[in-house]
Coordinates of C-alpha atoms in Angstrom, one line a residue:
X1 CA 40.5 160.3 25.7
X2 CA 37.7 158.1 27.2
X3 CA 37.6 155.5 24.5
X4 CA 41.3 155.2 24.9
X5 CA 40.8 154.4 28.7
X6 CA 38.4 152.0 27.9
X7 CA 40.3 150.5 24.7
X8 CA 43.4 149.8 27.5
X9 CA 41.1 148.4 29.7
X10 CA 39.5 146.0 27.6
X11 CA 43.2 144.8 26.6
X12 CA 43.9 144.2 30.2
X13 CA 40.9 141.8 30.8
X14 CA 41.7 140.3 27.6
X15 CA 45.0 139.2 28.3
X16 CA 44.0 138.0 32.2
X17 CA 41.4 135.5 30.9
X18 CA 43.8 134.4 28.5
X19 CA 46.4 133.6 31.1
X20 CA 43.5 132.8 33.3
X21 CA 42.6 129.8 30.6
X22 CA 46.3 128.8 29.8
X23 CA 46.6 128.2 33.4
X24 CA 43.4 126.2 33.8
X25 CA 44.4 124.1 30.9
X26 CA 47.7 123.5 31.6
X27 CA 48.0 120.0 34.4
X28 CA 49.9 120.7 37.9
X29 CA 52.4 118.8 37.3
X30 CA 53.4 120.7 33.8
X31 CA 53.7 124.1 35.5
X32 CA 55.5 126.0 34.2
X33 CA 57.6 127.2 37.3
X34 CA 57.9 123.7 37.6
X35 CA 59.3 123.3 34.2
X36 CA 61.8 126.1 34.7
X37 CA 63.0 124.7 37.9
X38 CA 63.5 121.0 37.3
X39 CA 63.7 120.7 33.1
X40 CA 65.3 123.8 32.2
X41 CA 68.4 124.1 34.3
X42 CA 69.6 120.5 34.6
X43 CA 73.0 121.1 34.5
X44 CA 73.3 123.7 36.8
X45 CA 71.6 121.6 39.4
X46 CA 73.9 118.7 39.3
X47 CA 76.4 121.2 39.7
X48 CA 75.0 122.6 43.0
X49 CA 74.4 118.8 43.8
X50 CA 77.8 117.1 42.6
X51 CA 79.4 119.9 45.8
X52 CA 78.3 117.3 48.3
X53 CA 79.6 114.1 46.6
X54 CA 81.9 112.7 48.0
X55 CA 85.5 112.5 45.3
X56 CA 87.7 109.2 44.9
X57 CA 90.9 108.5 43.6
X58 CA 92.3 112.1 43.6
X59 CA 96.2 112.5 42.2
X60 CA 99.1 113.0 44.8
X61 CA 101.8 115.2 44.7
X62 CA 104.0 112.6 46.0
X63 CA 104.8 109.1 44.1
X64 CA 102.4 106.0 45.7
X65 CA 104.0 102.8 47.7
X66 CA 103.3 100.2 44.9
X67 CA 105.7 102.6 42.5
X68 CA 108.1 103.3 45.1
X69 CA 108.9 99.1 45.9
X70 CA 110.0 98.4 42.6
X71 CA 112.9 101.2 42.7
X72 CA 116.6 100.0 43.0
X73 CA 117.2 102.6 45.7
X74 CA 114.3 101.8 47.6
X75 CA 115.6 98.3 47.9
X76 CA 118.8 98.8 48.3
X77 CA 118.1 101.4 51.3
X78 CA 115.7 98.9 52.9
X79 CA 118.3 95.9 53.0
X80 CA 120.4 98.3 54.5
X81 CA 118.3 99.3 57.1
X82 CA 116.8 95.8 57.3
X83 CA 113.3 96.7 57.1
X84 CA 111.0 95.3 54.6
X85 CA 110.7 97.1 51.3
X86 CA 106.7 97.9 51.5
X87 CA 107.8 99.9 55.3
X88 CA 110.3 101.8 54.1
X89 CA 108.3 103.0 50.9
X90 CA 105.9 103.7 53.3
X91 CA 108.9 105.7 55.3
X92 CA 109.4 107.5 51.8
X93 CA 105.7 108.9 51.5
X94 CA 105.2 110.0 54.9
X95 CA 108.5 112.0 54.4
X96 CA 107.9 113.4 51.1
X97 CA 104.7 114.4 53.1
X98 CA 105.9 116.0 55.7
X99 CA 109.1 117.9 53.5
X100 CA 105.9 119.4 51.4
X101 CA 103.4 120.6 54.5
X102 CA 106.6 121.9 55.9
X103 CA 107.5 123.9 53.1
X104 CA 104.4 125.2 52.4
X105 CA 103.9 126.2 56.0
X106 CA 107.2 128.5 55.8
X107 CA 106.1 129.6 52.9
X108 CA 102.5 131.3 54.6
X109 CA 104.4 132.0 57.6
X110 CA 106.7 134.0 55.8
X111 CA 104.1 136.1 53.6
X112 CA 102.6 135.9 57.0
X113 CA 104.9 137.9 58.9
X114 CA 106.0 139.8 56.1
X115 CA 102.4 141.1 55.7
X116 CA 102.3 141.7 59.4
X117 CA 105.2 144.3 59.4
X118 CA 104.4 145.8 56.4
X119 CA 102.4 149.6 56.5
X120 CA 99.3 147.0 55.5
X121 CA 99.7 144.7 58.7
X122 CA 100.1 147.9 60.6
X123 CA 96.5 149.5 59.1
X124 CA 95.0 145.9 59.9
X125 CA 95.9 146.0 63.5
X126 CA 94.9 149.7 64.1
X127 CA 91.4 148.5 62.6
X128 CA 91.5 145.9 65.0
X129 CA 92.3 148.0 68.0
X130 CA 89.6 150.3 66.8
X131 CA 87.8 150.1 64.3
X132 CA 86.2 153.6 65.0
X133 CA 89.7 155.8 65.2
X134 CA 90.8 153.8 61.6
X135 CA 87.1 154.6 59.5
X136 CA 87.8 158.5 61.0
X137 CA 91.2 157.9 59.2
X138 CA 89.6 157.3 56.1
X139 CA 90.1 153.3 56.2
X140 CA 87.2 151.6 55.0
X141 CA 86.7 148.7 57.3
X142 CA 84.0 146.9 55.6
X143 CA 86.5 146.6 52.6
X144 CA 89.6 145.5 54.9
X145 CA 87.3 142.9 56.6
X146 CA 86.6 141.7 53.1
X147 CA 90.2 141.5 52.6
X148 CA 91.0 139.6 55.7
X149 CA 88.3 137.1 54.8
X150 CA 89.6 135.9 51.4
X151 CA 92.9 135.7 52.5
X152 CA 92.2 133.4 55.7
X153 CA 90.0 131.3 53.2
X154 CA 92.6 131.0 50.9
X155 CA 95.3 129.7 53.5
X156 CA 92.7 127.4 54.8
X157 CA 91.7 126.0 51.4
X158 CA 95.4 125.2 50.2
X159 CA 95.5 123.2 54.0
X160 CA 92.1 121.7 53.0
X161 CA 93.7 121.0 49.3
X162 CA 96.8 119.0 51.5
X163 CA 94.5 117.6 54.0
X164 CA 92.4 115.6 50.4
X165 CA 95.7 114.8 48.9
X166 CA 97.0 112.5 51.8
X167 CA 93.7 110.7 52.5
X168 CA 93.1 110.9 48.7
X169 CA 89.6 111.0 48.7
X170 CA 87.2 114.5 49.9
X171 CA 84.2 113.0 51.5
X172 CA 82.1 116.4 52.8
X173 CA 79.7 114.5 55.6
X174 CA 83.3 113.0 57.1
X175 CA 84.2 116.8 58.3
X176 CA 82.5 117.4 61.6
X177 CA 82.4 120.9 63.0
X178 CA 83.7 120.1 66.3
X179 CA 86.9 119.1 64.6
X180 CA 87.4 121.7 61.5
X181 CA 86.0 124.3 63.4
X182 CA 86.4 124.6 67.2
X183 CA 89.2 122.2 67.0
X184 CA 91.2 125.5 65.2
X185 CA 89.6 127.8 67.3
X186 CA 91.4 126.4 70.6
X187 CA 94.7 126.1 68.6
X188 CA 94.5 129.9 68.1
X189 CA 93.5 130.3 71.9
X190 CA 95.9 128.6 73.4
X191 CA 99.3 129.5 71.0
X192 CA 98.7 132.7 70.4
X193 CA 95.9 134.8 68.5
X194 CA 98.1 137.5 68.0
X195 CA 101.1 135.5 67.1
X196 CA 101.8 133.8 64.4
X197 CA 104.7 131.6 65.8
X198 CA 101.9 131.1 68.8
X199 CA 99.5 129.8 66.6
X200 CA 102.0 127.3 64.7
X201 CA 102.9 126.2 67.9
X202 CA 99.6 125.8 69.4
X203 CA 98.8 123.9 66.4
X204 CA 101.1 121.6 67.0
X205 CA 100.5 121.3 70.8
X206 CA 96.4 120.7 70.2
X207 CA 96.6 118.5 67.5
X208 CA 98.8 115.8 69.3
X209 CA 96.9 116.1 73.0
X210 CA 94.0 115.4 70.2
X211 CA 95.4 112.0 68.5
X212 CA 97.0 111.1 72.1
X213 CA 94.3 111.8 74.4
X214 CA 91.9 108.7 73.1
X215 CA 94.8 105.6 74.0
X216 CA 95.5 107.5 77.0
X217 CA 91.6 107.5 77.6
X218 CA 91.8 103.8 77.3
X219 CA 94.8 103.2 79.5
X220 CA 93.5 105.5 81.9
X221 CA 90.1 103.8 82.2
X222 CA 91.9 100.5 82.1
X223 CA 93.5 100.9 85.5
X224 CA 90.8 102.3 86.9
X225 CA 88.7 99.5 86.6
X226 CA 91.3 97.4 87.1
X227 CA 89.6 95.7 90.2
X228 CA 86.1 95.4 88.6
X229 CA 85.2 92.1 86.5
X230 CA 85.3 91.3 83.4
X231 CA 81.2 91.5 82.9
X232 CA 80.8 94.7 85.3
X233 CA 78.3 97.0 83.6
X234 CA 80.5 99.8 85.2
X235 CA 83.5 98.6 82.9
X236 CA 82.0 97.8 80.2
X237 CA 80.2 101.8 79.8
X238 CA 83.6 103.2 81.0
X239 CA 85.8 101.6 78.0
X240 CA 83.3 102.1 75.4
X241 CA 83.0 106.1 76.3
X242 CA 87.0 106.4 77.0
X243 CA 87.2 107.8 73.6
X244 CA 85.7 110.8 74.6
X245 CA 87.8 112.0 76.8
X246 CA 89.4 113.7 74.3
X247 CA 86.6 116.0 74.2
X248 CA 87.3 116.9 78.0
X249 CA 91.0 117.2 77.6
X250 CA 90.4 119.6 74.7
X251 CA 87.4 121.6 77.0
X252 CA 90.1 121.1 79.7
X253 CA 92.7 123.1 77.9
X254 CA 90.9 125.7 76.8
X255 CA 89.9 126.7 80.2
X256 CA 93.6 126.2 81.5
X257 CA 94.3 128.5 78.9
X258 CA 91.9 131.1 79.5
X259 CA 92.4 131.4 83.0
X260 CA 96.2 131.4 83.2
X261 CA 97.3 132.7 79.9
X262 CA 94.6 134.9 77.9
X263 CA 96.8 136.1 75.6
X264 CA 98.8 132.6 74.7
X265 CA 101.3 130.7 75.1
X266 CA 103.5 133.3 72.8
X267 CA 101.7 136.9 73.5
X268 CA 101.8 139.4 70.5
X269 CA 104.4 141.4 70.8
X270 CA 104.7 144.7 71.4
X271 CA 105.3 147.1 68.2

């Protein structure tokens, strides 16, 4: 039994001053981690990479301009309306724009709603209400959170999916957090969070105060320093901030909305 012991033993050192001189030999810069990391898996780190590239030239689901303006129809409707052929192809797009956002929004809303009245919507908002009453039920929360989770990601990546087709390009460094992310937040404040009509609506409201509240910025500080010349310092810092008064008018509205209607424009109603 000893000379097994020590037969084992002898193996082990063996095979540590092996590694030990395979180590030593081998150059820093032909480590073998090293190797693994950066010569090994090339292809799956381009792929991790190529997710912060920015994309150009993606297909639209609606025709482009330039094919539009050589259509009969198109130029027969424009020498009606006596508007320049490349405008009212321009008309076209936008329209064919807006008739597919609108469709797809009725079509979430819809599942939306349908889901909410449905003996799944009911479980969800019991688990909502409390979470501890619905786990003594025999819900499991952790799963129904999981639940809740893909399908708000989902609805947000078919908007992200629209939001690429019209610019036609997905540019990742572009998509600040202050818009994409609070921006939604006080759209859900402010309509409704327990309502989805509220929250449509809400959307709606935010997102113009949003594109409006820059020129009216301008305007705004235009007539205030209306008296001051031309090369006052004053002015001059006053204009070239006016563009963020958009960020106090959406600060502004969320507090309106908080103090005077916590629940929404459209409170959830009562089931």
């Amino acid at each position: 039994m000893a000379s097994w012991w020590r037969f084992r033993r002898r193996c082990r050192l063996g095979s540590r001053k092996n590694r030990a001189r395979v180590a030593i030999r081998l150059p820093r810069h032909r480590n073998p981690r090293h190797l693994r990391d950066h010569h090994l898996f090339p292809k799956k780190r381009r792929l991790v990479n190529a997710g912060c590239q920015k994309c150009n030239g993606l297909p639209r689901p609606v025709p482009y301009e330039i094919d539009l303006q050589g259509a009969i129809w198109i130029q027969t409707w424009a020498e009606r309306l006596g508007i320049p052929v490349i405008e009212a192809s321009s008309i076209v797009v936008k329209l064919s724009y807006a008739a597919l956002f609108l469709s797809v929004l009725l079509v979430v809303f819809w599942l939306s709603e349908t889901a909410l009245k449905s003996p799944w919507g009911r479980m969800m908002r019991a688990i909502r209400d409390n979470e501890v009453a619905a786990s003594a039920m025999g819900k499991d929360i952790t799963w129904r959170h999981l639940q809740v989770f893909v399908l708000g990601s989902a609805v947000v990546g078919i908007a992200g999916a629209m939001l690429t087709t019209l610019d036609g390009q997905f540019t990742p460094a572009s998509y600040q957090p202050l818009r994409f992310t609070f921006l939604i937040w006080v759209m859900v404040i402010v309509g409704g969070s327990g309502n989805n009509l509220g929250a449509v609506i809400g959307g709606f409201i935010i997102w113009f105060f949003w594109i409006e509240a820059e020129p009216i910025g301008l305007a705004l500080m235009d007539l205030i320093t209306a008296g001051m010349g031309n090369d006052s310092a004053l002015r001059h810092h006053l204009m070239e901030n006016a563009a963020h008064m958009r960020l106090m008018t959406m600060g502004l509205v969320l507090l309106l909305a908080l103090r005077f209607a916590p629940q929404g424009l459209i409170p959830e109603g009562k089931r």
